[in-house]
């Protein structure tokens, strides 16, 4: 959850149609083909601070609400809560229920939240016949948070079947403890664990720092300020991360699906491609594939997904993202980790806090004020 530093953008007309002169990112498509995408936002539900979503069993979409409830999206909107932890979490600052995920077989459901003490917590539930089994709940991992902001909290399973967890740098401002570059803490990192391989979890043997006695074995990537929504391209396995900047620059980071991990995204020596407060660019800095300044309405990037659905063919292969303060849904065309084009899709979701992807690759936009939108062809 992110607090805007300037006034939020006025919500635009949701069905405004835009021409998108971008090709897709698929490697098997020619780079010189120009396609047009016409999209609209269709409100499919109202929720209480919807903050995360996940494709669920039986083609469902599960929606997490920041105060601590999880509901299932259906044709008539959202169900009654299938999980309620409102008495176990606090939503002051940037806390609350922050992420949800299913494993690949929909056999287990995971939640990421801050408990009443403000500690980031990952819990697991068994799932049988599409239903949570409350009696099976167990805590997989915890991480103490020194401040009530920059908790991160996004979780999802990668193509390799392991659970990835995003943690911010611990909060305050300017990374006062230097956690972004400190391999001795999970803060400011993407973590990779195997919750099915041990109790409470196992560490994959090919994690990049398992042989480094000065580093936490769980770390997959580091140098992040507040990774607010990351995802894997369903086709290529590439990881894309929206990392919120400090004062000047918002960034999108990328790693190939063939990566062995260990990427250093630079914070807090760098803010995007720019030295932060006299910092020195690390020799192994992986620069963002896209950045934008706060010279407009934007203030806090919201990472999204590469579109792999069928409903909007002209959009296929492009990475969609937004900004909490600006609300415009935008797209990047990429090839081999390089942005080759970008576009404003012409629709605005207001205070866009998250995206969700269903089992067919179609995308949803979540606005913290309560709207759940589906991205449809116009």
C-alpha positions as MATLAB code, in Angstrom:
seq = 'XXXXXXXXXXXXXXXXXXXXXXXXXXXXXXXXXXXXXXXXXXXXXXXXXXXXXXXXXXXXXXXXXXXXXXXXXXXXXXXXXXXXXXXXXXXXXXXXXXXXXXXXXXXXXXXXXXXXXXXXXXXXXXXXXXXXXXXXXXXXXXXXXXXXXXXXXXXXXXXXXXXXXXXXXXXXXXXXXXXXXXXXXXXXXXXXXXXXXXXXXXXXXXXXXXXXXXXXXXXXXXXXXXXXXXXXXXXXXXXXXXXXXXXXXXXXXXXXXXXXXXXXXXXXXXXXXXXXXXXXXXXXXXXXXXXXXXXXXXXXXXXXXXXXXXXXXXXXXXXXXXXXXXXXXXXXXXXXXXXXXXXXXXXXXXXXXXXXXXXXXXXXXXXXXXXXXXXXXX';
ca = [
       0.000    0.000    0.000;
       1.314    3.434   -0.898;
       0.442    6.902    0.285;
       0.379    9.519   -2.507;
       2.665   12.501   -2.201;
       0.535   14.737   -4.337;
      -3.114   14.986   -5.216;
      -4.632   11.963   -6.958;
      -5.528   12.150  -10.619;
      -9.118   12.772  -11.598;
     -10.660    9.543  -12.795;
     -11.065    9.717  -16.550;
     -13.884    8.407  -18.667;
     -13.470    4.662  -18.353;
     -14.519    3.733  -21.819;
     -12.303    6.222  -23.547;
     -10.821    4.480  -26.562;
      -7.176    4.804  -27.456;
      -5.208    3.799  -30.505;
      -2.108    1.859  -29.552;
       0.588    1.832  -32.227;
       2.668   -0.919  -30.655;
       3.667   -4.386  -31.657;
       3.632   -7.238  -29.189;
       6.629   -8.462  -27.249;
       6.462  -12.028  -28.500;
       9.754  -13.120  -29.985;
       7.989  -14.910  -32.831;
       6.306  -11.756  -34.137;
       7.992   -9.284  -36.523;
       9.131   -6.017  -34.967;
       7.803   -3.837  -37.782;
       4.153   -4.866  -37.529;
       1.965   -2.030  -36.228;
      -1.217   -3.066  -34.444;
      -4.011   -1.145  -32.808;
      -5.493   -1.951  -29.390;
      -8.808   -0.483  -28.309;
      -9.585   -1.094  -24.660;
     -12.100   -0.146  -21.985;
     -12.377   -0.668  -18.238;
     -15.510   -2.552  -17.190;
     -16.383   -2.373  -13.503;
     -17.184   -5.916  -12.388;
     -17.322   -5.457   -8.603;
     -17.016   -3.112   -5.663;
     -14.840   -4.047   -2.697;
     -13.414   -2.602    0.496;
      -9.921   -1.435   -0.458;
      -9.193   -4.212   -2.976;
      -5.437   -4.656   -2.955;
      -4.460   -7.948   -4.588;
      -5.889  -10.694   -6.756;
      -5.037  -14.225   -7.816;
      -6.325  -16.797  -10.291;
      -8.068  -19.483   -8.275;
      -9.369  -23.016   -8.749;
     -12.121  -23.644  -11.269;
     -11.383  -20.511  -13.282;
     -12.185  -18.181  -10.377;
     -10.476  -14.949   -9.395;
      -9.877  -14.306   -5.706;
      -9.675  -10.719   -4.460;
      -7.962   -9.611   -1.242;
      -9.223   -6.585    0.649;
      -6.657   -4.644    2.637;
      -8.571   -4.726    5.976;
      -8.154   -8.526    5.984;
     -10.799  -10.320    3.927;
     -10.657  -12.464    0.780;
     -13.616  -12.822   -1.600;
     -14.255  -14.713   -4.822;
     -15.229  -12.768   -7.929;
     -18.302  -14.099   -9.740;
     -20.843  -12.944  -12.294;
     -22.759  -11.077   -9.602;
     -19.726   -9.478   -8.025;
     -17.852  -10.604   -4.947;
     -18.852  -13.460   -2.653;
     -19.063  -13.319    1.084;
     -15.579  -13.558    2.627;
     -13.948  -16.964    2.334;
     -11.255  -15.747    4.725;
     -11.374  -13.037    7.379;
      -8.270  -12.024    9.350;
      -9.400   -8.483   10.145;
      -8.752   -9.069   13.850;
      -5.205  -10.193   13.135;
      -3.905   -7.341   11.016;
      -3.703   -3.583   11.111;
      -4.102   -1.315    8.099;
      -2.436    1.800    9.449;
       0.392    3.231    7.371;
       1.051    0.838    4.496;
       0.062   -2.282    6.388;
      -2.737   -4.793    6.090;
      -3.487   -7.841    3.985;
      -1.110   -7.163    1.090;
      -0.849  -10.259   -1.102;
      -2.392  -13.628   -1.964;
      -1.259  -16.556   -4.112;
      -2.102  -20.150   -5.005;
       0.454  -22.802   -5.784;
       0.350  -24.314   -9.250;
      -1.978  -27.188   -8.335;
      -4.336  -24.993   -6.269;
      -3.543  -27.297   -3.363;
      -2.412  -24.469   -1.091;
      -3.338  -20.819   -0.633;
      -0.956  -18.226    0.782;
      -1.561  -14.830    2.332;
       0.897  -12.020    2.988;
      -0.038   -9.564    5.719;
       1.305   -7.487    8.572;
       0.229   -8.757   11.986;
      -0.849   -6.576   14.887;
       2.802   -5.940   15.788;
       3.542   -4.865   12.222;
       5.537   -7.989   11.343;
       5.286   -9.183    7.748;
       3.811  -12.687    7.828;
       3.289  -15.379    5.191;
       0.675  -18.017    6.100;
      -0.409  -21.148    4.244;
      -3.776  -22.934    4.029;
      -4.507  -26.257    2.409;
      -7.214  -26.164   -0.274;
      -9.623  -29.024   -0.951;
     -12.319  -28.919   -3.621;
     -11.720  -25.205   -4.025;
     -12.241  -24.464   -0.322;
      -9.781  -23.267    2.274;
      -9.146  -25.602    5.188;
      -8.771  -23.238    8.192;
      -7.480  -25.955   10.505;
      -4.404  -26.432    8.288;
      -3.184  -22.866    8.637;
       0.499  -22.478    9.399;
       3.016  -19.651    9.330;
       5.693  -20.079    6.686;
       7.870  -16.986    7.140;
       7.987  -13.746    9.134;
      10.015  -10.571    8.760;
      10.177   -7.797   11.352;
       9.424   -4.352    9.935;
      11.142   -1.351   11.556;
       8.625    1.168   10.144;
       4.993    1.059    8.961;
       5.810    1.811    5.313;
       7.642    0.046    2.462;
       6.388   -3.360    3.547;
       6.158   -4.662   -0.029;
       4.084   -7.774    0.573;
       3.413   -9.100   -2.925;
       3.689  -12.882   -3.310;
       3.377  -15.293   -6.216;
       4.654  -18.609   -7.472;
       7.176  -18.572  -10.270;
       7.272  -20.905  -13.268;
       9.710  -23.049  -11.258;
       7.071  -23.765   -8.606;
       8.801  -21.780   -5.867;
       7.236  -18.978   -3.844;
       8.618  -15.488   -4.432;
       8.070  -12.736   -1.839;
       8.696   -9.006   -2.237;
       9.898   -6.999    0.754;
      10.482   -3.255    0.836;
      13.519   -1.676    2.463;
      11.865   -1.386    5.872;
      10.507    2.117    5.529;
      11.095    5.644    6.781;
      12.745    7.533    3.885;
      16.013    7.187    2.008;
      16.752    3.691    3.369;
      18.326    4.963    6.631;
      19.712    1.526    7.560;
      21.078    0.685    4.136;
      18.980   -2.465    3.850;
      18.630   -2.299    0.071;
      22.282   -3.256   -0.466;
      22.646   -5.351    2.719;
      22.585   -9.060    1.888;
      22.270   -9.885    5.585;
      18.566   -8.949    5.673;
      15.481   -9.871    3.659;
      14.388   -6.239    3.541;
      14.720   -4.572    0.142;
      14.703   -7.973   -1.566;
      12.847  -10.505   -3.669;
      12.915  -13.742   -1.684;
      12.606  -17.255   -3.170;
      11.633  -20.234   -0.994;
      10.108  -23.707   -1.264;
       7.237  -23.888    1.256;
       6.509  -27.524    0.324;
      10.086  -28.686    0.823;
      10.420  -28.238    4.574;
       8.971  -26.851    7.770;
       8.547  -23.976    7.788;
      10.162  -23.919    4.333;
      13.184  -25.082    2.353;
      15.674  -22.981    0.421;
      16.156  -23.940   -3.236;
      19.708  -25.178   -3.749;
      20.187  -22.941   -6.786;
      19.372  -19.688   -4.991;
      22.166  -17.262   -5.896;
      23.586  -16.628   -2.410;
      23.424  -20.056   -0.753;
      27.227  -20.306   -0.708;
      27.783  -16.805    0.639;
      28.124  -16.893    4.453;
      27.462  -13.151    4.639;
      24.140  -13.343    2.792;
      20.689  -14.696    3.548;
      20.150  -17.866    1.551;
      16.542  -16.908    0.766;
      17.508  -13.870   -1.336;
      16.820  -14.003   -5.067;
      17.335  -10.319   -6.010;
      18.156   -7.144   -4.083;
      18.505   -3.375   -4.257;
      14.769   -2.620   -4.129;
      13.035    0.229   -2.309;
       9.404   -0.865   -2.276;
       8.643   -3.457   -4.972;
       4.958   -2.712   -5.374;
       3.709   -5.569   -7.505;
       5.840   -7.955   -9.480;
       4.796  -10.664  -11.907;
       6.028  -13.366  -14.245;
       5.279  -13.360  -17.954;
       3.093  -16.430  -18.417;
       4.761  -17.175  -21.744;
       8.464  -16.437  -21.171;
       8.841  -16.604  -17.383;
      10.422  -13.134  -17.344;
      10.050  -11.254  -14.055;
       8.906   -7.622  -14.078;
       8.915   -5.443  -10.965;
       7.370   -2.053  -10.296;
       9.669   -0.411   -7.733;
       8.453    2.794   -6.087;
      10.938    5.665   -6.096;
      11.894    8.069   -3.317;
      11.349   11.576   -4.659;
      12.080   11.741   -8.349;
      11.988    8.476  -10.333;
       9.661    5.489  -10.651;
      11.034    2.343  -12.266;
      10.171   -0.956  -13.926;
      12.800   -3.668  -13.470;
      13.180   -6.821  -15.543;
      14.914  -10.188  -15.320;
      14.945  -12.898  -17.956;
      13.076  -16.114  -17.292;
      16.476  -17.790  -17.732;
      18.038  -15.722  -14.954;
      19.932  -17.476  -12.176;
      19.018  -14.635   -9.798;
      21.303  -12.296   -7.920;
      20.249   -9.100   -9.725;
      21.110   -5.856   -7.936;
      18.573   -3.179   -8.837;
      20.636   -0.460   -7.194;
      18.651    1.027   -4.314;
      19.687    2.962   -2.260;
      22.793    3.900   -4.189;
      20.579    4.509   -7.186;
      17.047    5.752   -7.836;
      16.325    4.399  -11.283;
      19.326    5.274  -13.456;
      20.281    8.212  -11.219;
      22.659    8.256   -8.231;
      20.671    8.782   -5.041;
      22.008   11.440   -2.658;
      25.547   11.171   -3.974;
      25.496    7.391   -4.253;
      27.851    5.411   -6.456;
      26.387    3.104   -9.066;
      27.238   -0.509   -8.111;
      29.321   -2.353  -10.685;
      26.623   -5.037  -10.908;
      23.697   -2.619  -11.088;
      20.876   -3.868  -13.307;
      19.343   -0.703  -14.686;
      15.562   -0.449  -15.051;
      14.038   -1.150  -18.438;
      11.755    1.831  -17.940;
      11.636    4.837  -15.650;
       9.569    7.983  -15.438;
       9.914   11.142  -13.416;
       7.530   12.789  -11.030;
       7.188   15.882  -13.164;
       3.556   15.030  -13.947;
       0.807   13.499  -11.870;
       2.637   10.218  -11.205;
       4.033    9.522   -7.749;
       4.060    5.769   -7.100;
       4.352    3.052   -9.741;
       1.977    0.072   -9.655;
       3.450   -2.914  -11.448;
       1.201   -5.110  -13.577;
       1.427   -8.016  -16.020;
       2.379   -8.927  -19.539;
      -0.946   -9.425  -21.291;
      -1.349  -13.013  -22.529;
      -5.114  -13.172  -22.927;
      -7.139  -13.768  -26.089;
      -9.757  -11.018  -25.864;
      -7.470   -8.200  -27.058;
      -5.060   -9.690  -29.628;
      -3.369   -6.361  -30.394;
      -2.356   -6.019  -26.744;
      -0.831   -9.471  -26.436;
       2.758   -9.521  -25.200;
       2.776   -5.985  -23.826;
       3.456   -5.141  -20.188;
       0.695   -3.139  -18.488;
       1.285   -0.952  -15.448;
      -0.069    2.194  -13.809;
       0.584    4.729  -11.063;
      -1.283    5.227   -7.803;
      -1.569    8.992   -8.252;
      -1.988    9.178  -12.022;
      -4.244    6.145  -12.588;
      -3.616    5.871  -16.320;
      -3.102    2.328  -17.583;
       0.000    2.206  -19.764;
       1.751   -0.430  -21.856;
       5.350   -1.226  -22.727;
       6.381   -3.197  -25.769;
       9.558   -5.164  -25.045;
      11.991   -7.415  -26.830;
      14.814   -9.284  -25.087;
      14.603   -7.067  -22.027;
      14.560   -3.777  -23.908;
      11.602   -1.439  -24.239;
      10.902   -0.772  -27.900;
       7.729    1.269  -27.483;
       5.305    2.635  -24.913;
       1.725    3.852  -24.914;
      -1.035    5.413  -22.874;
      -3.994    3.039  -23.270;
      -6.438    5.893  -22.751;
      -8.230    4.463  -19.726;
      -7.911    5.584  -16.121;
      -8.704    3.521  -13.034;
      -8.231    6.232  -10.425;
      -5.987    5.245   -7.510;
      -4.704    2.042   -9.103;
      -3.194   -0.099   -6.365;
      -2.841   -3.433   -8.142;
      -3.540   -5.632  -11.150;
      -4.812   -9.210  -11.212;
      -4.594  -11.914  -13.857;
      -7.100  -14.720  -14.328;
      -6.377  -18.233  -15.521;
      -6.951  -17.250  -19.152;
      -4.501  -14.359  -19.059;
      -7.132  -11.599  -18.915;
      -6.314   -8.676  -16.653;
      -8.125   -6.741  -13.931;
      -7.376   -3.337  -12.417;
      -7.909   -2.747   -8.693;
      -8.469    0.762   -7.320;
      -7.998    1.254   -3.587;
     -11.240    3.249   -3.429;
     -13.210    0.058   -4.133;
     -13.535   -0.540   -7.874;
     -12.551   -3.807   -9.525;
     -12.292   -3.388  -13.301;
     -11.728   -5.878  -16.083;
      -9.731   -4.734  -19.113;
     -11.976   -5.435  -22.101;
     -11.828   -4.776  -25.829;
     -13.634   -1.544  -26.665;
];
